PDB file of C-alpha atoms in Angstrom:
ATOM      1  CA  MET H 185     110.125  39.441  49.368  1.00 50.00           C
ATOM      2  CA  THR H 186     110.679  36.883  52.121  1.00 53.00           C
ATOM      3  CA  GLU H 187     107.762  34.906  53.518  1.00 60.00           C
ATOM      4  CA  SER H 188     106.640  36.513  56.758  1.00 76.00           C
ATOM      5  CA  ARG H 189     105.008  33.554  58.500  1.00 89.00           C
ATOM      6  CA  PRO H 190     107.292  32.228  61.254  1.00 96.00           C
ATOM      7  CA  ILE H 191     108.809  28.825  60.717  1.00 97.00           C
ATOM      8  CA  ARG H 192     107.282  26.389  63.183  1.00 98.00           C
ATOM      9  CA  VAL H 193     109.766  23.989  64.739  1.00 98.00           C
ATOM     10  CA  VAL H 194     109.052  21.141  67.136  1.00 98.00           C
ATOM     11  CA  ALA H 195     111.801  19.865  69.425  1.00 98.00           C
ATOM     12  CA  ALA H 196     111.819  16.404  70.961  1.00 97.00           C
ATOM     13  CA  GLY H 197     114.290  14.326  72.892  1.00 94.00           C
ATOM     14  CA  VAL H 198     116.730  14.951  75.723  1.00 91.00           C
ATOM     15  CA  ASP H 199     115.974  18.337  77.336  1.00 92.00           C
ATOM     16  CA  ALA H 200     113.505  19.351  74.638  1.00 96.00           C
ATOM     17  CA  PRO H 201     112.523  22.646  76.342  1.00 97.00           C
ATOM     18  CA  THR H 202     116.112  23.894  76.083  1.00 97.00           C
ATOM     19  CA  MET H 203     116.237  22.761  72.462  1.00 97.00           C
ATOM     20  CA  ALA H 204     113.088  24.712  71.688  1.00 98.00           C
ATOM     21  CA  GLN H 205     114.430  27.821  73.393  1.00 98.00           C
ATOM     22  CA  LEU H 206     117.709  27.602  71.472  1.00 98.00           C
ATOM     23  CA  ALA H 207     115.812  27.224  68.197  1.00 98.00           C
ATOM     24  CA  GLN H 208     113.628  30.204  68.952  1.00 97.00           C
ATOM     25  CA  ASP H 209     116.615  32.325  69.958  1.00 97.00           C
ATOM     26  CA  ALA H 210     118.541  31.308  66.836  1.00 98.00           C
ATOM     27  CA  GLY H 211     115.575  32.277  64.683  1.00 97.00           C
ATOM     28  CA  GLY H 212     115.634  35.917  65.708  1.00 94.00           C
ATOM     29  CA  GLY H 213     111.860  36.315  65.618  1.00 95.00           C
ATOM     30  CA  ARG H 214     111.385  34.213  62.482  1.00 97.00           C
ATOM     31  CA  VAL H 215     111.007  30.899  64.319  1.00 98.00           C
ATOM     32  CA  GLU H 216     108.381  29.623  66.709  1.00 98.00           C
ATOM     33  CA  ALA H 217     109.546  26.523  68.555  1.00 98.00           C
ATOM     34  CA  ALA H 218     107.838  24.177  70.972  1.00 98.00           C
ATOM     35  CA  ALA H 219     108.977  21.176  73.019  1.00 98.00           C
ATOM     36  CA  LEU H 220     106.823  18.106  72.475  1.00 97.00           C
ATOM     37  CA  GLY H 221     106.894  14.353  72.737  1.00 96.00           C
ATOM     38  CA  ASP H 222     108.478  12.697  69.716  1.00 97.00           C
ATOM     39  CA  MET H 223     105.309  11.084  68.356  1.00 97.00           C
ATOM     40  CA  GLN H 224     103.201  14.195  68.911  1.00 97.00           C
ATOM     41  CA  GLY H 225     105.819  16.435  67.315  1.00 98.00           C
ATOM     42  CA  ALA H 226     106.258  14.248  64.252  1.00 98.00           C
ATOM     43  CA  ARG H 227     102.501  14.038  63.783  1.00 98.00           C
ATOM     44  CA  LEU H 228     102.199  17.833  63.825  1.00 98.00           C
ATOM     45  CA  VAL H 229     104.781  18.019  61.038  1.00 98.00           C
ATOM     46  CA  LYS H 230     102.984  15.292  59.117  1.00 98.00           C
ATOM     47  CA  LYS H 231      99.720  17.235  59.365  1.00 98.00           C
ATOM     48  CA  GLY H 232     101.387  20.459  58.253  1.00 98.00           C
ATOM     49  CA  GLN H 233     100.846  22.111  61.619  1.00 98.00           C
ATOM     50  CA  ALA H 234     104.610  22.407  62.094  1.00 98.00           C
ATOM     51  CA  ASP H 235     107.337  22.824  59.488  1.00 98.00           C
ATOM     52  CA  TYR H 236     110.407  21.122  60.942  1.00 98.00           C
ATOM     53  CA  TYR H 237     111.298  18.547  63.600  1.00 98.00           C
ATOM     54  CA  ILE H 238     114.554  18.436  65.538  1.00 98.00           C
ATOM     55  CA  GLY H 239     115.343  15.462  67.748  1.00 97.00           C
ATOM     56  CA  THR H 240     118.107  14.351  70.051  1.00 95.00           C
ATOM     57  CA  CYS H 241     119.172  11.251  71.867  1.00 91.00           C
ATOM     58  CA  TRP H 242     122.373  10.458  73.683  1.00 89.00           C
ATOM     59  CA  SER H 243     124.004   8.530  70.859  1.00 81.00           C
ATOM     60  CA  GLY H 244     122.526  10.573  68.010  1.00 75.00           C
ATOM     61  CA  GLY H 245     121.587   7.276  66.417  1.00 72.00           C
ATOM     62  CA  GLY H 246     118.170   5.757  65.915  1.00 77.00           C
ATOM     63  CA  GLY H 247     116.422   7.162  68.971  1.00 88.00           C
ATOM     64  CA  ALA H 248     116.667  10.813  67.917  1.00 91.00           C
ATOM     65  CA  LEU H 249     114.609  10.255  64.787  1.00 96.00           C
ATOM     66  CA  ALA H 250     112.835   6.941  65.415  1.00 97.00           C
ATOM     67  CA  ALA H 251     109.354   8.436  65.699  1.00 97.00           C
ATOM     68  CA  ALA H 252     109.956  10.926  62.884  1.00 97.00           C
ATOM     69  CA  THR H 253     111.219   8.152  60.616  1.00 97.00           C
ATOM     70  CA  ALA H 254     108.151   6.049  61.322  1.00 97.00           C
ATOM     71  CA  ILE H 255     105.671   8.896  60.897  1.00 98.00           C
ATOM     72  CA  LEU H 256     107.289  11.021  58.167  1.00 98.00           C
ATOM     73  CA  GLY H 257     109.302   8.396  56.276  1.00 97.00           C
ATOM     74  CA  ALA H 258     113.033   7.788  55.976  1.00 96.00           C
ATOM     75  CA  ASN H 259     113.462  10.156  53.032  1.00 97.00           C
ATOM     76  CA  GLN H 260     112.219  13.088  55.112  1.00 98.00           C
ATOM     77  CA  VAL H 261     114.709  12.724  57.969  1.00 97.00           C
ATOM     78  CA  GLY H 262     118.454  13.030  58.380  1.00 96.00           C
ATOM     79  CA  ILE H 263     121.026  12.506  61.112  1.00 96.00           C
ATOM     80  CA  VAL H 264     123.264  15.575  61.082  1.00 96.00           C
ATOM     81  CA  GLY H 265     125.534  14.637  63.986  1.00 94.00           C
ATOM     82  CA  THR H 266     126.621  11.897  66.341  1.00 91.00           C
ATOM     83  CA  PRO H 267     129.353  11.817  68.990  1.00 89.00           C
ATOM     84  CA  GLY H 268     131.730  10.719  66.227  1.00 87.00           C
ATOM     85  CA  MET H 269     130.376  13.032  63.494  1.00 92.00           C
ATOM     86  CA  VAL H 270     130.570  16.802  63.858  1.00 95.00           C
ATOM     87  CA  VAL H 271     127.552  18.810  62.717  1.00 97.00           C
ATOM     88  CA  THR H 272     128.610  20.830  59.654  1.00 98.00           C
ATOM     89  CA  GLU H 273     126.861  23.572  57.711  1.00 98.00           C
ATOM     90  CA  GLU H 274     127.478  21.656  54.485  1.00 98.00           C
ATOM     91  CA  ARG H 275     125.727  18.517  55.701  1.00 98.00           C
ATOM     92  CA  VAL H 276     122.765  20.443  57.091  1.00 98.00           C
ATOM     93  CA  ARG H 277     122.510  22.588  53.954  1.00 98.00           C
ATOM     94  CA  THR H 278     122.471  19.499  51.758  1.00 98.00           C
ATOM     95  CA  MET H 279     119.749  17.856  53.817  1.00 98.00           C
ATOM     96  CA  VAL H 280     117.605  20.976  53.959  1.00 98.00           C
ATOM     97  CA  GLY H 281     118.054  21.405  50.206  1.00 97.00           C
ATOM     98  CA  GLU H 282     116.939  17.816  49.649  1.00 97.00           C
ATOM     99  CA  GLY H 283     113.695  18.726  51.336  1.00 97.00           C
ATOM    100  CA  ARG H 284     114.293  16.828  54.555  1.00 98.00           C
ATOM    101  CA  ILE H 285     112.216  18.195  57.410  1.00 98.00           C
ATOM    102  CA  ALA H 286     113.440  16.283  60.468  1.00 98.00           C
ATOM    103  CA  PHE H 287     116.981  16.426  61.813  1.00 97.00           C
ATOM    104  CA  GLY H 288     118.621  14.365  64.535  1.00 97.00           C
ATOM    105  CA  PHE H 289     121.844  14.778  66.459  1.00 96.00           C
ATOM    106  CA  ALA H 290     123.487  13.800  69.738  1.00 94.00           C
ATOM    107  CA  TYR H 291     122.366  15.606  72.878  1.00 93.00           C
ATOM    108  CA  GLU H 292     125.886  16.905  73.528  1.00 93.00           C
ATOM    109  CA  GLN H 293     125.759  18.712  70.138  1.00 96.00           C
ATOM    110  CA  THR H 294     122.601  20.649  70.987  1.00 96.00           C
ATOM    111  CA  THR H 295     124.183  24.076  71.347  1.00 97.00           C
ATOM    112  CA  THR H 296     126.188  23.815  68.131  1.00 97.00           C
ATOM    113  CA  ALA H 297     123.686  21.928  65.968  1.00 97.00           C
ATOM    114  CA  ILE H 298     120.563  23.993  66.525  1.00 98.00           C
ATOM    115  CA  PRO H 299     121.924  27.398  65.376  1.00 98.00           C
ATOM    116  CA  ILE H 300     123.327  25.752  62.238  1.00 98.00           C
ATOM    117  CA  ILE H 301     120.060  23.984  61.456  1.00 98.00           C
ATOM    118  CA  ILE H 302     117.975  27.102  62.000  1.00 98.00           C
ATOM    119  CA  ARG H 303     120.341  29.262  59.938  1.00 98.00           C
ATOM    120  CA  GLU H 304     120.212  26.817  57.034  1.00 98.00           C
ATOM    121  CA  ILE H 305     116.435  26.510  57.217  1.00 98.00           C
ATOM    122  CA  LEU H 306     116.068  30.303  57.141  1.00 97.00           C
ATOM    123  CA  SER H 307     118.501  30.621  54.228  1.00 97.00           C
ATOM    124  CA  HIS H 308     116.575  27.949  52.362  1.00 96.00           C
ATOM    125  CA  ARG H 309     113.309  29.729  53.054  1.00 95.00           C
ATOM    126  CA  ASP H 310     114.785  33.030  51.800  1.00 93.00           C
ATOM    127  CA  VAL H 311     115.982  31.448  48.571  1.00 92.00           C
ATOM    128  CA  GLN H 312     112.673  29.692  48.006  1.00 88.00           C
ATOM    129  CA  SER H 313     110.671  32.841  48.542  1.00 85.00           C
ATOM    130  CA  GLY H 314     112.943  34.888  46.297  1.00 81.00           C
ATOM    131  CA  GLY H 315     114.432  36.955  49.069  1.00 64.00           C
ATOM    132  CA  GLY H 316     118.037  37.312  50.125  1.00 54.00           C
ATOM    133  CA  SER H 317     120.023  37.266  53.285  1.00 47.00           C
ATOM    134  CA  ASP H 318     123.175  39.123  54.181  1.00 46.00           C
ATOM    135  CA  GLY H 319     124.074  36.810  56.979  1.00 38.00           C
TER     136      GLY H 319
ATOM    137  CA  MET W1169      97.894   1.031 103.207  1.00 45.00           C
ATOM    138  CA  ALA W1170     100.356  -0.501 100.786  1.00 49.00           C
ATOM    139  CA  GLU W1171      99.319  -0.606  97.148  1.00 58.00           C
ATOM    140  CA  ASN W1172      98.838  -4.104  95.776  1.00 72.00           C
ATOM    141  CA  GLN W1173     101.856  -4.981  93.702  1.00 80.00           C
ATOM    142  CA  PRO W1174     101.151  -6.549  90.301  1.00 85.00           C
ATOM    143  CA  THR W1175     102.534  -9.980  89.594  1.00 89.00           C
ATOM    144  CA  ASP W1176     105.401 -10.193  87.105  1.00 87.00           C
ATOM    145  CA  GLU W1177     102.976 -11.333  84.445  1.00 90.00           C
ATOM    146  CA  GLN W1178     100.575  -8.460  85.155  1.00 93.00           C
ATOM    147  CA  LEU W1179     103.432  -5.965  85.091  1.00 93.00           C
ATOM    148  CA  ARG W1180     104.651  -7.264  81.718  1.00 93.00           C
ATOM    149  CA  ALA W1181     101.116  -7.008  80.314  1.00 94.00           C
ATOM    150  CA  GLN W1182     100.629  -3.485  81.698  1.00 95.00           C
ATOM    151  CA  LEU W1183     103.897  -2.266  80.214  1.00 95.00           C
ATOM    152  CA  ALA W1184     103.338  -3.956  76.867  1.00 95.00           C
ATOM    153  CA  ASP W1185     100.003  -2.138  76.729  1.00 96.00           C
ATOM    154  CA  GLU W1186     101.449   1.219  77.850  1.00 97.00           C
ATOM    155  CA  PHE W1187     104.053   1.195  75.067  1.00 98.00           C
ATOM    156  CA  ALA W1188     102.085  -0.708  72.414  1.00 98.00           C
ATOM    157  CA  GLU W1189     101.535   2.311  70.159  1.00 98.00           C
ATOM    158  CA  ARG W1190     105.223   3.268  70.259  1.00 98.00           C
ATOM    159  CA  LEU W1191     106.508  -0.254  69.710  1.00 98.00           C
ATOM    160  CA  ASP W1192     103.928  -0.962  66.989  1.00 98.00           C
ATOM    161  CA  MET W1193     105.108   2.157  65.176  1.00 98.00           C
ATOM    162  CA  LEU W1194     108.779   1.181  65.445  1.00 98.00           C
ATOM    163  CA  GLU W1195     108.188  -2.428  64.416  1.00 98.00           C
ATOM    164  CA  GLU W1196     105.852  -1.570  61.526  1.00 98.00           C
ATOM    165  CA  SER W1197     108.360   0.934  60.131  1.00 97.00           C
ATOM    166  CA  GLY W1198     111.068  -1.743  60.153  1.00 97.00           C
ATOM    167  CA  GLN W1199     113.218   0.009  62.731  1.00 97.00           C
ATOM    168  CA  VAL W1200     112.743  -2.653  65.402  1.00 98.00           C
ATOM    169  CA  THR W1201     112.707  -6.426  65.009  1.00 98.00           C
ATOM    170  CA  LYS W1202     110.051  -8.646  66.529  1.00 98.00           C
ATOM    171  CA  LEU W1203     112.619 -10.248  68.858  1.00 98.00           C
ATOM    172  CA  ALA W1204     113.981  -6.856  69.946  1.00 98.00           C
ATOM    173  CA  ARG W1205     110.457  -5.679  70.696  1.00 98.00           C
ATOM    174  CA  ARG W1206     109.731  -8.695  72.851  1.00 97.00           C
ATOM    175  CA  LEU W1207     113.037  -8.310  74.676  1.00 98.00           C
ATOM    176  CA  THR W1208     112.305  -4.614  75.208  1.00 98.00           C
ATOM    177  CA  GLU W1209     108.992  -5.458  76.876  1.00 97.00           C
ATOM    178  CA  LEU W1210     110.568  -8.153  79.053  1.00 96.00           C
ATOM    179  CA  SER W1211     113.600  -6.033  79.960  1.00 97.00           C
ATOM    180  CA  LEU W1212     111.445  -3.054  80.855  1.00 97.00           C
ATOM    181  CA  ALA W1213     109.299  -5.154  83.183  1.00 97.00           C
ATOM    182  CA  ASP W1214     112.379  -6.697  84.761  1.00 96.00           C
ATOM    183  CA  LEU W1215     114.019  -3.291  85.341  1.00 97.00           C
ATOM    184  CA  ALA W1216     110.779  -1.798  86.672  1.00 96.00           C
ATOM    185  CA  SER W1217     110.467  -4.659  89.133  1.00 95.00           C
ATOM    186  CA  GLN W1218     114.115  -4.509  90.230  1.00 94.00           C
ATOM    187  CA  LEU W1219     114.162  -0.737  90.707  1.00 96.00           C
ATOM    188  CA  GLY W1220     110.579  -0.163  91.847  1.00 94.00           C
ATOM    189  CA  LEU W1221     109.641   1.957  88.828  1.00 94.00           C
ATOM    190  CA  ARG W1222     106.343   2.577  87.067  1.00 94.00           C
ATOM    191  CA  PRO W1223     107.368   3.358  83.490  1.00 95.00           C
ATOM    192  CA  THR W1224     104.900   5.436  81.475  1.00 95.00           C
ATOM    193  CA  GLU W1225     104.925   7.299  78.163  1.00 95.00           C
ATOM    194  CA  ASP W1226     105.656  10.455  80.167  1.00 92.00           C
ATOM    195  CA  ASN W1227     108.734   9.221  81.984  1.00 93.00           C
ATOM    196  CA  ALA W1228     110.074   6.359  79.875  1.00 95.00           C
ATOM    197  CA  ALA W1229     109.342   7.019  76.188  1.00 96.00           C
ATOM    198  CA  GLN W1230     112.946   7.813  75.323  1.00 94.00           C
ATOM    199  CA  PHE W1231     114.259   4.846  77.281  1.00 96.00           C
ATOM    200  CA  VAL W1232     111.871   2.426  75.590  1.00 97.00           C
ATOM    201  CA  THR W1233     112.673   3.760  72.126  1.00 97.00           C
ATOM    202  CA  HIS W1234     116.382   3.619  72.812  1.00 96.00           C
ATOM    203  CA  LEU W1235     116.192   0.097  74.224  1.00 97.00           C
ATOM    204  CA  ALA W1236     114.209  -1.213  71.252  1.00 97.00           C
ATOM    205  CA  ILE W1237     116.546   0.377  68.713  1.00 96.00           C
ATOM    206  CA  ALA W1238     119.666  -0.777  70.594  1.00 96.00           C
ATOM    207  CA  LEU W1239     118.414  -4.360  70.914  1.00 97.00           C
ATOM    208  CA  THR W1240     117.630  -4.311  67.183  1.00 97.00           C
ATOM    209  CA  ARG W1241     121.194  -3.168  66.416  1.00 95.00           C
ATOM    210  CA  ILE W1242     122.497  -6.106  68.432  1.00 97.00           C
ATOM    211  CA  ASN W1243     119.939  -8.508  66.942  1.00 97.00           C
ATOM    212  CA  ARG W1244     120.970  -7.499  63.420  1.00 97.00           C
ATOM    213  CA  GLY W1245     124.693  -7.641  64.195  1.00 96.00           C
ATOM    214  CA  ASP W1246     125.261  -3.978  63.328  1.00 94.00           C
ATOM    215  CA  PRO W1247     128.722  -2.470  63.990  1.00 92.00           C
ATOM    216  CA  GLU W1248     129.325  -1.490  67.614  1.00 90.00           C
ATOM    217  CA  ILE W1249     128.538   2.141  68.364  1.00 88.00           C
ATOM    218  CA  THR W1250     131.094   4.460  69.958  1.00 86.00           C
ATOM    219  CA  VAL W1251     130.319   5.715  73.421  1.00 89.00           C
ATOM    220  CA  SER W1252     130.780   9.407  74.015  1.00 89.00           C
ATOM    221  CA  PRO W1253     132.920  10.691  76.915  1.00 92.00           C
ATOM    222  CA  VAL W1254     129.983  12.921  77.861  1.00 91.00           C
ATOM    223  CA  ALA W1255     127.765   9.851  78.309  1.00 92.00           C
ATOM    224  CA  VAL W1256     130.461   8.035  80.295  1.00 94.00           C
ATOM    225  CA  GLU W1257     130.760  11.002  82.635  1.00 95.00           C
ATOM    226  CA  GLU W1258     126.977  11.218  82.975  1.00 94.00           C
ATOM    227  CA  ILE W1259     126.757   7.720  84.460  1.00 96.00           C
ATOM    228  CA  ALA W1260     129.981   7.708  86.474  1.00 97.00           C
ATOM    229  CA  ASP W1261     128.040   7.377  89.744  1.00 97.00           C
ATOM    230  CA  ARG W1262     125.033   5.392  88.496  1.00 98.00           C
ATOM    231  CA  HIS W1263     126.226   1.993  89.733  1.00 98.00           C
ATOM    232  CA  ARG W1264     122.774   0.718  90.684  1.00 97.00           C
ATOM    233  CA  GLU W1265     121.320   1.453  87.257  1.00 98.00           C
ATOM    234  CA  ARG W1266     124.367   0.051  85.444  1.00 98.00           C
ATOM    235  CA  GLU W1267     124.237  -3.192  87.439  1.00 98.00           C
ATOM    236  CA  ALA W1268     120.522  -3.553  86.706  1.00 98.00           C
ATOM    237  CA  VAL W1269     121.065  -3.025  82.964  1.00 98.00           C
ATOM    238  CA  THR W1270     124.006  -5.429  82.940  1.00 98.00           C
ATOM    239  CA  ARG W1271     121.943  -8.138  84.637  1.00 97.00           C
ATOM    240  CA  VAL W1272     119.033  -7.765  82.241  1.00 98.00           C
ATOM    241  CA  MET W1273     121.288  -7.638  79.191  1.00 98.00           C
ATOM    242  CA  HIS W1274     122.993 -10.833  80.336  1.00 97.00           C
ATOM    243  CA  ASP W1275     119.629 -12.558  79.876  1.00 96.00           C
ATOM    244  CA  CYS W1276     118.989 -10.812  76.546  1.00 97.00           C
ATOM    245  CA  SER W1277     122.406 -11.836  75.320  1.00 97.00           C
ATOM    246  CA  ARG W1278     121.478 -15.519  75.594  1.00 96.00           C
ATOM    247  CA  LEU W1279     118.267 -15.021  73.628  1.00 95.00           C
ATOM    248  CA  LEU W1280     119.968 -12.847  71.016  1.00 96.00           C
ATOM    249  CA  GLN W1281     122.912 -15.257  70.846  1.00 96.00           C
ATOM    250  CA  ARG W1282     125.175 -12.226  70.741  1.00 96.00           C
ATOM    251  CA  ASP W1283     127.247 -10.308  73.263  1.00 96.00           C
ATOM    252  CA  VAL W1284     125.851  -6.947  74.346  1.00 97.00           C
ATOM    253  CA  PRO W1285     128.736  -4.457  73.964  1.00 96.00           C
ATOM    254  CA  GLU W1286     129.751  -2.227  76.866  1.00 95.00           C
ATOM    255  CA  SER W1287     128.959   0.838  74.734  1.00 94.00           C
ATOM    256  CA  GLU W1288     125.327  -0.287  74.469  1.00 95.00           C
ATOM    257  CA  ILE W1289     125.216  -0.992  78.216  1.00 97.00           C
ATOM    258  CA  ALA W1290     126.513   2.545  78.806  1.00 96.00           C
ATOM    259  CA  TYR W1291     123.857   4.253  76.662  1.00 95.00           C
ATOM    260  CA  MET W1292     121.079   2.109  78.130  1.00 97.00           C
ATOM    261  CA  THR W1293     122.312   3.150  81.581  1.00 97.00           C
ATOM    262  CA  VAL W1294     122.201   6.843  80.610  1.00 96.00           C
ATOM    263  CA  HIS W1295     118.596   6.506  79.463  1.00 95.00           C
ATOM    264  CA  LEU W1296     117.568   4.372  82.435  1.00 97.00           C
ATOM    265  CA  SER W1297     119.118   6.909  84.816  1.00 97.00           C
ATOM    266  CA  ALA W1298     117.158   9.703  83.156  1.00 94.00           C
ATOM    267  CA  MET W1299     113.986   7.672  83.594  1.00 94.00           C
ATOM    268  CA  VAL W1300     114.781   7.017  87.250  1.00 95.00           C
ATOM    269  CA  ASP W1301     115.311  10.759  87.794  1.00 93.00           C
ATOM    270  CA  LEU W1302     112.043  11.646  86.027  1.00 88.00           C
ATOM    271  CA  HIS W1303     110.240   9.004  88.068  1.00 84.00           C
ATOM    272  CA  ALA W1304     111.648  10.419  91.301  1.00 85.00           C
ATOM    273  CA  GLY W1305     110.789  13.957  90.215  1.00 78.00           C
ATOM    274  CA  SER W1306     107.197  13.027  89.502  1.00 71.00           C
ATOM    275  CA  GLY W1307     106.782  11.654  93.031  1.00 59.00           C
ATOM    276  CA  GLN W1308     105.633   8.229  91.836  1.00 60.00           C
TER     277      GLN W1308
END
């Protein structure tokens, strides 16, 4: 049986409200997402009041995950895309499987990255809770 | 009646205080060097003075983080980053902001003893432009 509690995602960075909306839409009712400042969002994850953090900046480099890296630790975060690195399901799946809980990417990748991240998080949750997913 | 303008020294102190928590966090986690932090504070005050801005956590957090991380990359001699065509297009008409960043980075370059690549200037300009737009939108 899959866990019924929604996955709580915080979005921070360039146009965070749109990021949050995309995450919620991609979750199909299984994700609650909110736009927050980067420090506030990372602290909620640290305290267990949110499950995952997604962050953007223009270059996809340090800025997207700077606060999350400082607050959660480098082993909890992962850059999944930059302008020169396409976001792939394999990379996201690996990072989610490693237990990373904060993901960064370039702003211009927002519409492609977020559905992939949410899909992989949901698949991971299904596997962990002993459920399955057809899609 | 016109608001009293802070002196350059007061402005630097105000901004260092406004972003102290953020910059402490970045420096303590090893993501930002001490020199890059100091240059971030000085550059921010210089840009605020030049462009008539009042940077705050609400309108300038991303810019400050980006600036500190970018100056650290340059300070550490990291490989030059690639600028995205989307970012280039975003700042095509932001001449005022680009000139301001270029001027300030000219000063930073001397202290860093390194050139500041055009790609870094471009991304700083994107972030500064976003801050300028937020500032204008907030009616400050």
